[in-house]
mmCIF file of C-alpha atoms in Angstrom:
data_model
loop_
_atom_site.group_PDB
_atom_site.id
_atom_site.type_symbol
_atom_site.label_atom_id
_atom_site.label_comp_id
_atom_site.label_asym_id
_atom_site.label_seq_id
_atom_site.Cartn_x
_atom_site.Cartn_y
_atom_site.Cartn_z
ATOM 1 C CA MET A 1 -197.333 42.111 53.947
ATOM 2 C CA ASP A 2 -199.333 43.847 56.663
ATOM 3 C CA LYS A 3 -198.944 47.429 57.824
ATOM 4 C CA ASP A 4 -197.806 46.382 61.258
ATOM 5 C CA ALA A 5 -194.813 44.487 59.850
ATOM 6 C CA LEU A 6 -193.885 47.419 57.607
ATOM 7 C CA ASN A 7 -194.038 49.811 60.556
ATOM 8 C CA LYS A 8 -191.796 47.537 62.603
ATOM 9 C CA ILE A 9 -189.256 47.427 59.763
ATOM 10 C CA ARG A 10 -189.360 51.215 59.348
ATOM 11 C CA LYS A 11 -188.448 51.623 62.993
ATOM 12 C CA LEU A 12 -185.441 49.302 62.916
ATOM 13 C CA ASN A 13 -182.125 50.929 63.748
ATOM 14 C CA GLY A 14 -180.428 52.346 60.640
ATOM 15 C CA VAL A 15 -183.462 52.086 58.347
ATOM 16 C CA VAL A 16 -183.930 55.187 56.208
ATOM 17 C CA GLY A 17 -186.869 54.125 54.080
ATOM 18 C CA ILE A 18 -188.825 51.200 52.655
ATOM 19 C CA THR A 19 -190.610 50.449 49.410
ATOM 20 C CA LEU A 20 -193.032 47.609 48.763
ATOM 21 C CA ALA A 21 -193.665 46.701 45.119
ATOM 22 C CA ASP A 22 -195.708 44.003 43.432
ATOM 23 C CA GLU A 23 -194.409 41.430 40.956
ATOM 24 C CA TYR A 24 -194.982 43.864 38.065
ATOM 25 C CA GLY A 25 -192.952 46.630 39.675
ATOM 26 C CA GLU A 26 -195.975 48.640 40.753
ATOM 27 C CA LEU A 27 -195.229 50.501 44.001
ATOM 28 C CA LEU A 28 -197.685 49.498 46.713
ATOM 29 C CA THR A 29 -196.270 51.701 49.423
ATOM 30 C CA THR A 30 -193.081 53.687 49.933
ATOM 31 C CA THR A 31 -191.417 56.011 52.385
ATOM 32 C CA ILE A 32 -188.540 56.737 49.985
ATOM 33 C CA ASN A 33 -188.965 60.170 48.456
ATOM 34 C CA ASP A 34 -186.436 59.685 45.656
ATOM 35 C CA GLU A 35 -188.622 59.019 42.623
ATOM 36 C CA GLN A 36 -185.760 57.824 40.422
ATOM 37 C CA LEU A 37 -184.559 55.448 43.099
ATOM 38 C CA ASN A 38 -188.066 54.033 43.385
ATOM 39 C CA GLU A 39 -188.087 53.475 39.631
ATOM 40 C CA PHE A 40 -184.851 51.554 39.975
ATOM 41 C CA ILE A 41 -186.267 49.572 42.893
ATOM 42 C CA ALA A 42 -189.261 48.631 40.768
ATOM 43 C CA PHE A 43 -186.943 47.566 37.935
ATOM 44 C CA LEU A 44 -184.600 45.433 40.041
ATOM 45 C CA PRO A 45 -186.820 42.363 40.696
ATOM 46 C CA GLY A 46 -187.361 42.229 36.929
ATOM 47 C CA ILE A 47 -183.745 41.268 36.249
ATOM 48 C CA THR A 48 -183.486 38.581 38.924
ATOM 49 C CA PRO A 49 -185.272 35.912 36.786
ATOM 50 C CA VAL A 50 -182.679 36.540 34.045
ATOM 51 C CA ILE A 51 -179.877 35.925 36.515
ATOM 52 C CA GLU A 52 -181.605 32.857 37.975
ATOM 53 C CA GLU A 53 -181.951 31.394 34.491
ATOM 54 C CA GLY A 54 -178.350 32.152 33.571
ATOM 55 C CA LEU A 55 -176.907 30.660 36.742
ATOM 56 C CA SER A 56 -179.256 27.688 37.211
ATOM 57 C CA LEU A 57 -178.572 27.777 40.940
ATOM 58 C CA GLY A 58 -182.110 28.286 42.160
ATOM 59 C CA HIS A 59 -184.195 31.161 43.379
ATOM 60 C CA ILE A 60 -182.654 34.520 44.297
ATOM 61 C CA GLN A 61 -183.938 35.289 47.761
ATOM 62 C CA GLY A 62 -182.575 38.763 48.051
ATOM 63 C CA VAL A 63 -180.340 41.418 46.565
ATOM 64 C CA VAL A 64 -178.023 43.808 48.388
ATOM 65 C CA LEU A 65 -176.525 46.942 46.869
ATOM 66 C CA LYS A 66 -173.717 48.984 48.398
ATOM 67 C CA GLY A 67 -171.630 51.905 47.282
ATOM 68 C CA PRO A 68 -169.437 54.721 48.536
ATOM 69 C CA HIS A 69 -171.467 57.481 50.204
ATOM 70 C CA GLU A 70 -174.725 55.729 49.307
ATOM 71 C CA ASN A 71 -177.337 54.201 51.534
ATOM 72 C CA ASN A 72 -177.447 50.408 51.379
ATOM 73 C CA LEU A 73 -180.364 48.782 49.610
ATOM 74 C CA ALA A 74 -181.579 45.341 50.686
ATOM 75 C CA VAL A 75 -184.274 43.822 48.499
ATOM 76 C CA PHE A 76 -186.321 40.868 49.739
ATOM 77 C CA ILE A 77 -188.020 39.077 46.879
ATOM 78 C CA ASP A 78 -190.890 36.602 46.902
ATOM 79 C CA SER A 79 -193.148 35.463 44.089
ATOM 80 C CA GLU A 80 -195.689 38.263 44.495
ATOM 81 C CA GLN A 81 -193.944 41.188 46.157
ATOM 82 C CA SER A 82 -190.555 42.719 46.774
ATOM 83 C CA LEU A 83 -189.625 44.732 49.825
ATOM 84 C CA THR A 84 -186.706 47.137 49.585
ATOM 85 C CA VAL A 85 -185.142 48.454 52.756
ATOM 86 C CA GLN A 86 -182.874 51.471 52.480
ATOM 87 C CA SER A 87 -180.408 51.771 55.342
ATOM 88 C CA GLU A 88 -177.530 53.921 56.491
ATOM 89 C CA PRO A 89 -174.187 52.839 55.034
ATOM 90 C CA ARG A 90 -172.591 52.460 58.453
ATOM 91 C CA SER A 91 -175.268 50.097 59.766
ATOM 92 C CA SER A 92 -174.715 46.343 59.503
ATOM 93 C CA ILE A 93 -176.608 45.097 56.496
ATOM 94 C CA GLN A 94 -176.346 41.497 57.703
ATOM 95 C CA ALA A 95 -177.849 42.294 61.091
ATOM 96 C CA LEU A 96 -180.587 44.351 59.476
ATOM 97 C CA MET A 97 -181.482 41.594 57.016
ATOM 98 C CA LYS A 98 -181.740 39.117 59.863
ATOM 99 C CA GLN A 99 -184.098 41.430 61.753
ATOM 100 C CA VAL A 100 -186.254 42.048 58.675
ATOM 101 C CA LYS A 101 -186.483 38.324 57.918
ATOM 102 C CA GLU A 102 -187.673 37.695 61.453
ATOM 103 C CA ILE A 103 -190.430 40.283 60.995
ATOM 104 C CA ILE A 104 -191.610 39.117 57.587
ATOM 105 C CA MET B 1 -155.502 38.510 33.275
ATOM 106 C CA LYS B 2 -155.395 34.787 33.926
ATOM 107 C CA SER B 3 -153.212 35.200 36.986
ATOM 108 C CA ILE B 4 -155.459 37.975 38.299
ATOM 109 C CA LEU B 5 -158.499 35.700 38.166
ATOM 110 C CA ASN B 6 -156.647 32.740 39.592
ATOM 111 C CA LYS B 7 -155.616 34.792 42.599
ATOM 112 C CA ILE B 8 -159.213 35.734 43.264
ATOM 113 C CA VAL B 9 -160.536 32.187 43.005
ATOM 114 C CA ALA B 10 -157.726 31.003 45.282
ATOM 115 C CA LEU B 11 -159.435 32.824 48.138
ATOM 116 C CA ARG B 12 -161.409 30.608 50.469
ATOM 117 C CA GLY B 13 -165.087 30.423 49.569
ATOM 118 C CA VAL B 14 -164.713 31.782 46.040
ATOM 119 C CA HIS B 15 -165.744 29.211 43.440
ATOM 120 C CA TYR B 16 -165.596 31.043 40.136
ATOM 121 C CA ALA B 17 -164.790 34.495 38.804
ATOM 122 C CA CYS B 18 -164.982 36.389 35.574
ATOM 123 C CA ILE B 19 -164.015 39.819 34.302
ATOM 124 C CA CYS B 20 -166.161 41.623 31.764
ATOM 125 C CA LYS B 21 -166.186 44.912 29.935
ATOM 126 C CA SER B 22 -168.980 46.422 27.886
ATOM 127 C CA GLY B 23 -170.990 43.211 27.764
ATOM 128 C CA GLU B 24 -168.034 41.064 26.778
ATOM 129 C CA VAL B 25 -166.481 38.416 29.014
ATOM 130 C CA LEU B 26 -162.734 39.098 28.931
ATOM 131 C CA ALA B 27 -161.710 36.143 31.055
ATOM 132 C CA SER B 28 -163.527 33.572 33.133
ATOM 133 C CA THR B 29 -163.049 30.531 35.325
ATOM 134 C CA PHE B 30 -166.739 29.612 35.156
ATOM 135 C CA PRO B 31 -167.368 26.234 33.491
ATOM 136 C CA GLU B 32 -167.395 26.480 29.699
ATOM 137 C CA SER B 33 -170.631 24.496 29.695
ATOM 138 C CA ASN B 34 -172.403 27.533 31.155
ATOM 139 C CA GLU B 35 -170.690 30.160 29.016
ATOM 140 C CA ASP B 36 -173.942 31.465 27.512
ATOM 141 C CA GLY B 37 -175.618 31.604 30.905
ATOM 142 C CA ILE B 38 -172.774 33.623 32.396
ATOM 143 C CA ALA B 39 -172.807 36.004 29.433
ATOM 144 C CA THR B 40 -176.513 36.601 30.083
ATOM 145 C CA VAL B 41 -175.867 37.153 33.785
ATOM 146 C CA THR B 42 -173.072 39.649 33.175
ATOM 147 C CA GLN B 43 -175.187 41.615 30.712
ATOM 148 C CA ALA B 44 -178.040 41.792 33.226
ATOM 149 C CA ILE B 45 -175.716 43.027 35.967
ATOM 150 C CA GLU B 46 -174.108 45.591 33.663
ATOM 151 C CA GLN B 47 -177.583 46.800 32.761
ATOM 152 C CA MET B 48 -178.382 47.145 36.446
ATOM 153 C CA PHE B 49 -175.245 49.227 37.132
ATOM 154 C CA SER B 50 -175.978 51.337 34.036
ATOM 155 C CA ALA B 51 -179.433 52.050 35.438
ATOM 156 C CA LEU B 52 -177.840 53.148 38.717
ATOM 157 C CA GLN B 53 -175.355 55.400 36.921
ATOM 158 C CA ALA B 54 -178.222 56.913 34.943
ATOM 159 C CA ILE B 55 -179.842 58.086 38.168
ATOM 160 C CA ASP B 56 -176.523 59.296 39.619
ATOM 161 C CA LYS B 57 -176.197 56.569 42.220
ATOM 162 C CA ALA B 58 -172.719 55.369 43.117
ATOM 163 C CA HIS B 59 -173.584 51.812 44.191
ATOM 164 C CA ASN B 60 -170.781 49.622 42.879
ATOM 165 C CA GLU B 61 -171.332 46.316 44.672
ATOM 166 C CA VAL B 62 -174.236 43.925 44.274
ATOM 167 C CA TYR B 63 -174.920 40.669 46.078
ATOM 168 C CA PHE B 64 -177.527 38.205 44.801
ATOM 169 C CA LEU B 65 -178.372 35.856 47.643
ATOM 170 C CA LEU B 66 -178.882 32.239 46.623
ATOM 171 C CA GLY B 67 -179.131 30.381 49.925
ATOM 172 C CA GLU B 68 -175.785 28.661 50.469
ATOM 173 C CA MET B 69 -174.201 30.641 47.650
ATOM 174 C CA GLN B 70 -174.112 34.218 46.455
ATOM 175 C CA LEU B 71 -173.254 35.973 43.228
ATOM 176 C CA ILE B 72 -171.245 39.133 43.781
ATOM 177 C CA GLY B 73 -170.729 41.857 41.193
ATOM 178 C CA TYR B 74 -168.232 44.711 41.513
ATOM 179 C CA ILE B 75 -168.040 47.453 38.918
ATOM 180 C CA PHE B 76 -164.985 49.695 38.670
ATOM 181 C CA TYR B 77 -163.625 52.351 36.313
ATOM 182 C CA ASP B 78 -167.232 52.678 35.069
ATOM 183 C CA ASP B 79 -167.242 49.674 32.777
ATOM 184 C CA TYR B 80 -165.154 46.843 34.171
ATOM 185 C CA LEU B 81 -167.215 44.233 35.972
ATOM 186 C CA VAL B 82 -165.870 41.451 38.193
ATOM 187 C CA ILE B 83 -168.344 38.695 38.997
ATOM 188 C CA LEU B 84 -167.734 36.088 41.674
ATOM 189 C CA LEU B 85 -169.712 33.043 42.712
ATOM 190 C CA THR B 86 -168.959 32.430 46.368
ATOM 191 C CA ASN B 87 -170.224 30.715 49.459
ATOM 192 C CA SER B 88 -172.726 32.817 51.381
ATOM 193 C CA LYS B 89 -170.360 32.937 54.352
ATOM 194 C CA ILE B 90 -167.088 34.441 53.223
ATOM 195 C CA ASN B 91 -164.462 36.858 54.427
ATOM 196 C CA LEU B 92 -165.775 39.906 52.585
ATOM 197 C CA PRO B 93 -162.935 42.292 53.550
ATOM 198 C CA LEU B 94 -160.472 39.826 52.053
ATOM 199 C CA ILE B 95 -162.543 39.514 48.885
ATOM 200 C CA HIS B 96 -162.759 43.331 48.676
ATOM 201 C CA MET B 97 -159.013 43.579 48.983
ATOM 202 C CA GLY B 98 -158.529 40.978 46.285
ATOM 203 C CA VAL B 99 -160.894 42.655 43.850
ATOM 204 C CA LYS B 100 -159.470 46.097 44.610
ATOM 205 C CA SER B 101 -155.989 44.838 43.904
ATOM 206 C CA ALA B 102 -157.216 43.133 40.733
ATOM 207 C CA SER B 103 -158.900 46.307 39.521
ATOM 208 C CA VAL B 104 -155.619 48.228 39.729
ATOM 209 C CA LYS B 105 -153.850 45.544 37.755
ATOM 210 C CA ILE B 106 -156.586 45.392 35.130
ATOM 211 C CA LYS B 107 -156.350 49.162 34.735
ATOM 212 C CA THR B 108 -152.580 48.887 34.355
ATOM 213 C CA LEU B 109 -152.953 46.174 31.723
ATOM 214 C CA SER B 110 -155.496 48.309 29.876
ATOM 215 C CA SER B 111 -153.335 51.420 29.936
ATOM 216 C CA THR B 112 -150.317 49.544 28.603
ATOM 217 C CA ASN B 113 -152.493 48.194 25.769
ATOM 218 C CA GLN B 114 -151.666 44.622 26.592
ATOM 219 C CA PRO B 115 -154.128 42.049 25.257
ATOM 220 C CA LEU B 116 -156.893 41.629 27.806
ATOM 221 C CA GLN B 117 -158.640 38.701 26.220
ATOM 222 C CA THR B 118 -156.825 35.700 27.574
ATOM 223 C CA PRO B 119 -159.380 32.893 27.748
ATOM 224 C CA VAL B 120 -158.987 30.986 30.952
ATOM 225 C CA ALA B 121 -159.479 27.278 31.189
ATOM 226 C CA PRO B 122 -162.230 26.431 33.657
ATOM 227 C CA ILE B 123 -160.927 25.462 37.043
ATOM 228 C CA ALA B 124 -162.589 22.517 38.694
ATOM 229 C CA LYS B 125 -162.688 23.733 42.235
ATOM 230 C CA ALA B 126 -164.446 22.691 45.355
ATOM 231 C CA THR B 127 -163.670 24.177 48.732
ATOM 232 C CA VAL B 128 -160.325 25.945 48.850
ATOM 233 C CA LEU B 129 -158.302 25.348 51.954
ATOM 234 C CA PRO B 130 -155.444 27.577 53.053
ATOM 235 C CA ALA B 131 -153.005 24.907 51.948
ATOM 236 C CA ASP B 132 -154.344 25.294 48.412
ATOM 237 C CA ILE B 133 -153.213 28.881 48.169
ATOM 238 C CA PRO B 134 -150.458 29.173 45.591
ATOM 239 C CA ARG B 135 -147.123 29.206 47.349
ATOM 240 C CA THR B 136 -145.587 31.225 44.593
ATOM 241 C CA VAL B 137 -147.131 34.286 43.098
ATOM 242 C CA PRO B 138 -147.621 34.355 39.336
ATOM 243 C CA HIS B 139 -145.648 37.183 37.845
ATOM 244 C CA GLN B 140 -146.477 37.255 34.150
ATOM 245 C CA GLU B 141 -147.670 40.854 34.276
ATOM 246 C CA ALA B 142 -144.596 41.960 36.194
ATOM 247 C CA GLN B 143 -142.336 40.273 33.670
ATOM 248 C CA ALA B 144 -143.991 42.297 30.941
ATOM 249 C CA VAL B 145 -142.695 45.468 32.604
ATOM 250 C CA ALA B 146 -139.066 44.476 33.233
ATOM 251 C CA ALA B 147 -137.543 41.037 33.260
ATOM 252 C CA VAL B 148 -135.803 39.820 36.381
ATOM 253 C CA SER B 149 -133.084 37.215 36.485
ATOM 254 C CA PRO B 150 -134.010 33.670 37.523
ATOM 255 C CA ALA B 151 -131.937 34.101 40.681
ATOM 256 C CA VAL B 152 -133.792 37.260 41.679
ATOM 257 C CA GLN B 153 -137.115 35.624 40.872
ATOM 258 C CA ALA B 154 -136.218 32.664 43.089
ATOM 259 C CA VAL B 155 -135.617 35.015 46.029
ATOM 260 C CA MET B 156 -138.863 36.842 45.272
ATOM 261 C CA ASP B 157 -140.707 33.526 45.358
ATOM 262 C CA ASN B 158 -139.147 32.809 48.748
ATOM 263 C CA PHE B 159 -140.286 36.227 50.005
ATOM 264 C CA SER B 160 -143.783 35.477 48.729
ATOM 265 C CA GLU B 161 -143.894 32.152 50.565
ATOM 266 C CA LEU B 162 -142.535 33.771 53.703
ATOM 267 C CA LEU B 163 -145.171 36.500 53.579
ATOM 268 C CA ILE B 164 -147.982 33.920 53.410
ATOM 269 C CA ASP B 165 -146.802 32.652 56.797
ATOM 270 C CA TYR B 166 -147.546 36.094 58.227
ATOM 271 C CA LEU B 167 -150.590 37.273 56.275
ATOM 272 C CA GLY B 168 -152.306 34.145 54.985
ATOM 273 C CA PRO B 169 -154.258 34.462 51.711
ATOM 274 C CA ALA B 170 -154.019 38.271 51.675
ATOM 275 C CA ALA B 171 -150.268 37.891 51.131
ATOM 276 C CA VAL B 172 -150.873 37.191 47.451
ATOM 277 C CA PHE B 173 -152.233 40.705 46.925
ATOM 278 C CA VAL B 174 -149.892 42.467 49.302
ATOM 279 C CA PHE B 175 -146.910 40.865 47.597
ATOM 280 C CA ASP B 176 -147.975 42.019 44.134
ATOM 281 C CA ASP B 177 -148.575 45.578 45.317
ATOM 282 C CA ALA B 178 -145.202 45.619 47.058
ATOM 283 C CA VAL B 179 -143.437 44.343 43.937
ATOM 284 C CA ASP B 180 -145.070 47.129 41.929
ATOM 285 C CA GLN B 181 -143.773 49.712 44.432
ATOM 286 C CA TRP B 182 -140.349 48.129 44.416
ATOM 287 C CA ARG B 183 -140.151 48.207 40.611
ATOM 288 C CA GLU B 184 -141.200 51.841 40.569
ATOM 289 C CA LYS B 185 -138.405 52.869 42.950
ATOM 290 C CA TYR B 186 -135.592 50.411 42.219
ATOM 291 C CA MET B 187 -134.087 48.339 39.461
ATOM 292 C CA PRO B 188 -135.236 44.759 40.087
ATOM 293 C CA THR B 189 -131.805 43.329 40.839
ATOM 294 C CA ALA B 190 -130.249 41.172 43.533
ATOM 295 C CA GLU B 191 -128.791 44.304 45.144
ATOM 296 C CA THR B 192 -132.219 45.871 45.717
ATOM 297 C CA LEU B 193 -134.015 42.759 46.983
ATOM 298 C CA ILE B 194 -133.474 43.954 50.530
ATOM 299 C CA ASN B 195 -135.567 47.010 49.613
ATOM 300 C CA LEU B 196 -138.370 44.703 48.502
ATOM 301 C CA ALA B 197 -138.190 42.935 51.855
ATOM 302 C CA GLU B 198 -138.444 46.302 53.615
ATOM 303 C CA ILE B 199 -141.477 47.312 51.538
ATOM 304 C CA LEU B 200 -143.151 43.990 52.314
ATOM 305 C CA ALA B 201 -142.420 44.420 56.000
ATOM 306 C CA LEU B 202 -144.403 47.665 56.041
ATOM 307 C CA ASP B 203 -147.567 45.577 55.763
ATOM 308 C CA LEU B 204 -146.722 43.699 58.961
ATOM 309 C CA ASN B 205 -147.135 44.826 62.522
ATOM 310 C CA ALA B 206 -144.429 47.273 63.538
ATOM 311 C CA GLY B 207 -141.799 45.878 65.867
ATOM 312 C CA ASP B 208 -141.020 42.211 66.363
ATOM 313 C CA GLU B 209 -143.066 40.979 63.408
ATOM 314 C CA ARG B 210 -141.357 43.300 60.933
ATOM 315 C CA ASN B 211 -137.915 42.594 62.364
ATOM 316 C CA ASP B 212 -138.553 38.868 62.295
ATOM 317 C CA PHE B 213 -139.689 39.024 58.673
ATOM 318 C CA ILE B 214 -136.676 41.058 57.540
ATOM 319 C CA ALA B 215 -134.299 38.759 59.397
ATOM 320 C CA LYS B 216 -135.777 35.719 57.683
ATOM 321 C CA ALA B 217 -135.862 37.504 54.309
ATOM 322 C CA LYS B 218 -132.143 38.302 54.642
ATOM 323 C CA GLY B 219 -131.578 34.574 54.975
ATOM 324 C CA TYR B 220 -132.653 34.192 51.343
ATOM 325 C CA LEU B 221 -130.268 36.844 50.011
#
């Protein structure tokens, strides 16, 4: 994913931070300063193959996490990289995901 | 537990549901043929929520996007996990309401030490249309608290059906919550059924809608 696309995503309304990781969970770039959260973000794509295998319903294209008083996390997963977009809880996660998909 | 799950899967767009605690599936409507797969999935999701708790994050909803479908996980009271397989396009507020209502009932069942492990036969289910919504609300849990006479139950069933005309699928959850309130305040007898109707009416729009509901409810008394 090129820098230009990442910059566009960073500037989307409601976006708080982004993290790009490779298939092994290695962080390639991040604007999220929470080290523990980045560790979790790196861990998350590792469990999606387990869920894919258990469900047998095909490839997981993305993961969304929400919680009270927490920023939303939207994770876009492909075979080589995962992009996590952290956004304000009051912003529309669906609208944001649509915008990010258009950019990537 | 069975009735709790059945109410959730009765919602439009929800295909299967299961309830788990500490890595164990307590009840499920997923096909038995994929029992092992679902156990693996629930353990992975519990592990994910544990990781979040370990870093003091309060995320309690996860959505795995699978094209036309999605797998949703809700964790509540720290270790109860509800997993739903749904269409990608669903009425999320309704699902939230259903799961929230279910979580209260699961907590109640737990606190009264009632057996939680009631294996549920898999439900072969395709798309659920509004007409498929149960017209009577299961009341096994309520019966465990205080039995009501068949005559009172018949009126309650009529109230439940009437409420669906006003609220649609959400009526199933509203009705159960209202019955709980009614049982807390009144003896569940024929004489207090009007109080149940009044509690139910509080979930309708003030004015004509409430008055209309109560008038029709009185017709069943």
